[in-house]
Amino acid sequence: MTVLMTDGNRTSKAVACVTETYVVDDADKLTSINVGGTAVKTYSYNTAGPKTSVRTWTGATWRARDYKSRLSQILNPSSATNTFTYKGLRFDIIESILFGEGS
C-alpha cells in the first residue's frame, strides 16, 4: 500500500492495482474519493460542518440533523430510515433509536 500526503491530507492510496484519489475542499473536508477519475463516493456537509450525505455507486445515505446539529435520521439506499431521539438537550444520551425496514 502506498499513501501520499499533502498539507496533512491524504491525497491518494494505492493498493495492488487500484489507486484512490482523495479530494478535499478549502475547509479540508473530504468531498470525494475517485478511482480512475470517477467519483466512487462523494460527501456533502451543512454550513455548520457536520456531514449530511454520503453517495456511493449503490446509492446515497442521507443524514438529517436537528437544530443542535445532532444526528436525527439516516436514510439508507434501501429506503430504510433510522431515527434517533435524544434525552433533552444532551448530545451524549440517545433516548431511542427506531430502525426502519428497507424495501
PDB file of C-alpha atoms in Angstrom:
ATOM      1  CA  MET A   1       0.000   0.000   0.000  1.00  0.00           C
ATOM      2  CA  THR A   2       1.272   3.468  -0.916  1.00  0.00           C
ATOM      3  CA  VAL A   3      -0.186   6.607   0.716  1.00  0.00           C
ATOM      4  CA  LEU A   4       0.632  10.126  -0.485  1.00  0.00           C
ATOM      5  CA  MET A   5       0.054  13.163   1.759  1.00  0.00           C
ATOM      6  CA  THR A   6      -0.070  16.916   1.068  1.00  0.00           C
ATOM      7  CA  ASP A   7      -0.511  19.517   3.819  1.00  0.00           C
ATOM      8  CA  GLY A   8      -1.509  16.770   6.260  1.00  0.00           C
ATOM      9  CA  ASN A   9      -4.259  15.454   3.972  1.00  0.00           C
ATOM     10  CA  ARG A  10      -4.126  12.059   2.320  1.00  0.00           C
ATOM     11  CA  THR A  11      -4.206  12.703  -1.427  1.00  0.00           C
ATOM     12  CA  SER A  12      -4.156   9.117  -2.659  1.00  0.00           C
ATOM     13  CA  LYS A  13      -3.851   5.496  -1.630  1.00  0.00           C
ATOM     14  CA  ALA A  14      -2.707   2.669  -3.889  1.00  0.00           C
ATOM     15  CA  VAL A  15      -3.452  -0.948  -3.042  1.00  0.00           C
ATOM     16  CA  ALA A  16      -2.493  -3.566  -5.597  1.00  0.00           C
ATOM     17  CA  CYS A  17      -3.591  -2.079  -8.954  1.00  0.00           C
ATOM     18  CA  VAL A  18      -6.240   0.309  -7.607  1.00  0.00           C
ATOM     19  CA  THR A  19      -5.456   3.932  -6.751  1.00  0.00           C
ATOM     20  CA  GLU A  20      -7.959   6.001  -4.795  1.00  0.00           C
ATOM     21  CA  THR A  21      -7.588   9.773  -5.079  1.00  0.00           C
ATOM     22  CA  TYR A  22      -8.956  11.936  -2.248  1.00  0.00           C
ATOM     23  CA  VAL A  23     -10.393  15.384  -2.975  1.00  0.00           C
ATOM     24  CA  VAL A  24     -10.809  17.952  -0.198  1.00  0.00           C
ATOM     25  CA  ASP A  25     -12.384  21.419  -0.216  1.00  0.00           C
ATOM     26  CA  ASP A  26     -10.880  24.677   1.060  1.00  0.00           C
ATOM     27  CA  ALA A  27     -12.009  23.796   4.605  1.00  0.00           C
ATOM     28  CA  ASP A  28     -10.046  20.487   4.438  1.00  0.00           C
ATOM     29  CA  LYS A  29     -13.246  18.402   4.340  1.00  0.00           C
ATOM     30  CA  LEU A  30     -13.231  15.269   2.204  1.00  0.00           C
ATOM     31  CA  THR A  31     -15.590  15.839  -0.759  1.00  0.00           C
ATOM     32  CA  SER A  32     -14.936  12.752  -2.887  1.00  0.00           C
ATOM     33  CA  ILE A  33     -12.974   9.569  -3.368  1.00  0.00           C
ATOM     34  CA  ASN A  34     -12.136   8.868  -7.010  1.00  0.00           C
ATOM     35  CA  VAL A  35     -10.933   5.716  -8.759  1.00  0.00           C
ATOM     36  CA  GLY A  36      -9.737   6.081 -12.320  1.00  0.00           C
ATOM     37  CA  GLY A  37     -11.071   9.636 -12.498  1.00  0.00           C
ATOM     38  CA  THR A  38     -14.591   8.593 -11.464  1.00  0.00           C
ATOM     39  CA  ALA A  39     -16.088   9.579  -8.109  1.00  0.00           C
ATOM     40  CA  VAL A  40     -16.994   6.361  -6.281  1.00  0.00           C
ATOM     41  CA  LYS A  41     -18.002   8.142  -3.078  1.00  0.00           C
ATOM     42  CA  THR A  42     -18.986  11.783  -2.522  1.00  0.00           C
ATOM     43  CA  TYR A  43     -19.655  13.663   0.705  1.00  0.00           C
ATOM     44  CA  SER A  44     -21.830  16.705   1.462  1.00  0.00           C
ATOM     45  CA  TYR A  45     -21.757  18.917   4.547  1.00  0.00           C
ATOM     46  CA  ASN A  46     -24.019  21.582   6.024  1.00  0.00           C
ATOM     47  CA  THR A  47     -22.803  25.101   6.794  1.00  0.00           C
ATOM     48  CA  ALA A  48     -22.131  24.179  10.440  1.00  0.00           C
ATOM     49  CA  GLY A  49     -19.728  21.453   9.339  1.00  0.00           C
ATOM     50  CA  PRO A  50     -21.334  18.038  10.041  1.00  0.00           C
ATOM     51  CA  LYS A  51     -21.612  15.549   7.186  1.00  0.00           C
ATOM     52  CA  THR A  52     -25.138  15.461   5.700  1.00  0.00           C
ATOM     53  CA  SER A  53     -24.807  12.815   2.986  1.00  0.00           C
ATOM     54  CA  VAL A  54     -22.599  10.124   1.539  1.00  0.00           C
ATOM     55  CA  ARG A  55     -23.268   8.988  -2.037  1.00  0.00           C
ATOM     56  CA  THR A  56     -21.780   5.758  -3.396  1.00  0.00           C
ATOM     57  CA  TRP A  57     -22.316   3.806  -6.600  1.00  0.00           C
ATOM     58  CA  THR A  58     -25.052   1.831  -4.776  1.00  0.00           C
ATOM     59  CA  GLY A  59     -26.994   4.953  -3.768  1.00  0.00           C
ATOM     60  CA  ALA A  60     -26.980   7.745  -1.237  1.00  0.00           C
ATOM     61  CA  THR A  61     -27.077   7.642   2.527  1.00  0.00           C
ATOM     62  CA  TRP A  62     -28.583  10.893   3.764  1.00  0.00           C
ATOM     63  CA  ARG A  63     -28.121  12.185   7.295  1.00  0.00           C
ATOM     64  CA  ALA A  64     -30.549  14.677   8.819  1.00  0.00           C
ATOM     65  CA  ARG A  65     -29.587  16.784  11.815  1.00  0.00           C
ATOM     66  CA  ASP A  66     -31.687  18.652  14.340  1.00  0.00           C
ATOM     67  CA  TYR A  67     -31.316  22.309  15.309  1.00  0.00           C
ATOM     68  CA  LYS A  68     -28.399  21.423  17.633  1.00  0.00           C
ATOM     69  CA  SER A  69     -26.586  19.533  14.812  1.00  0.00           C
ATOM     70  CA  ARG A  70     -27.283  16.170  16.462  1.00  0.00           C
ATOM     71  CA  LEU A  71     -27.851  13.232  14.128  1.00  0.00           C
ATOM     72  CA  SER A  72     -31.632  12.765  13.908  1.00  0.00           C
ATOM     73  CA  GLN A  73     -32.171  10.465  10.911  1.00  0.00           C
ATOM     74  CA  ILE A  74     -30.281   8.275   8.461  1.00  0.00           C
ATOM     75  CA  LEU A  75     -31.966   7.340   5.182  1.00  0.00           C
ATOM     76  CA  ASN A  76     -30.231   4.367   3.543  1.00  0.00           C
ATOM     77  CA  PRO A  77     -30.288   3.355  -0.160  1.00  0.00           C
ATOM     78  CA  SER A  78     -32.676   0.517   0.763  1.00  0.00           C
ATOM     79  CA  SER A  79     -35.224   3.229   1.784  1.00  0.00           C
ATOM     80  CA  ALA A  80     -34.868   2.251   5.440  1.00  0.00           C
ATOM     81  CA  THR A  81     -34.894   5.272   7.756  1.00  0.00           C
ATOM     82  CA  ASN A  82     -33.264   5.134  11.172  1.00  0.00           C
ATOM     83  CA  THR A  83     -34.495   7.810  13.580  1.00  0.00           C
ATOM     84  CA  PHE A  84     -32.619   8.970  16.697  1.00  0.00           C
ATOM     85  CA  THR A  85     -34.256  10.675  19.697  1.00  0.00           C
ATOM     86  CA  TYR A  86     -32.145  12.395  22.358  1.00  0.00           C
ATOM     87  CA  LYS A  87     -32.883  12.906  26.033  1.00  0.00           C
ATOM     88  CA  GLY A  88     -33.440  16.641  26.496  1.00  0.00           C
ATOM     89  CA  LEU A  89     -30.734  18.872  25.080  1.00  0.00           C
ATOM     90  CA  ARG A  90     -27.885  16.436  25.802  1.00  0.00           C
ATOM     91  CA  PHE A  91     -25.675  15.279  22.935  1.00  0.00           C
ATOM     92  CA  ASP A  92     -24.469  12.135  24.634  1.00  0.00           C
ATOM     93  CA  ILE A  93     -27.684  10.398  25.723  1.00  0.00           C
ATOM     94  CA  ILE A  94     -29.731   8.766  22.992  1.00  0.00           C
ATOM     95  CA  GLU A  95     -33.184   8.035  24.315  1.00  0.00           C
ATOM     96  CA  SER A  96     -34.304   5.815  21.430  1.00  0.00           C
ATOM     97  CA  ILE A  97     -33.323   4.557  18.003  1.00  0.00           C
ATOM     98  CA  LEU A  98     -36.067   3.483  15.605  1.00  0.00           C
ATOM     99  CA  PHE A  99     -34.720   1.209  12.862  1.00  0.00           C
ATOM    100  CA  GLY A 100     -36.711   1.309   9.620  1.00  0.00           C
ATOM    101  CA  GLU A 101     -37.201  -1.628   7.309  1.00  0.00           C
ATOM    102  CA  GLY A 102     -35.809  -1.455   3.792  1.00  0.00           C
ATOM    103  CA  SER A 103     -37.639  -2.337   0.623  1.00  0.00           C
TER     104      SER A 103
END
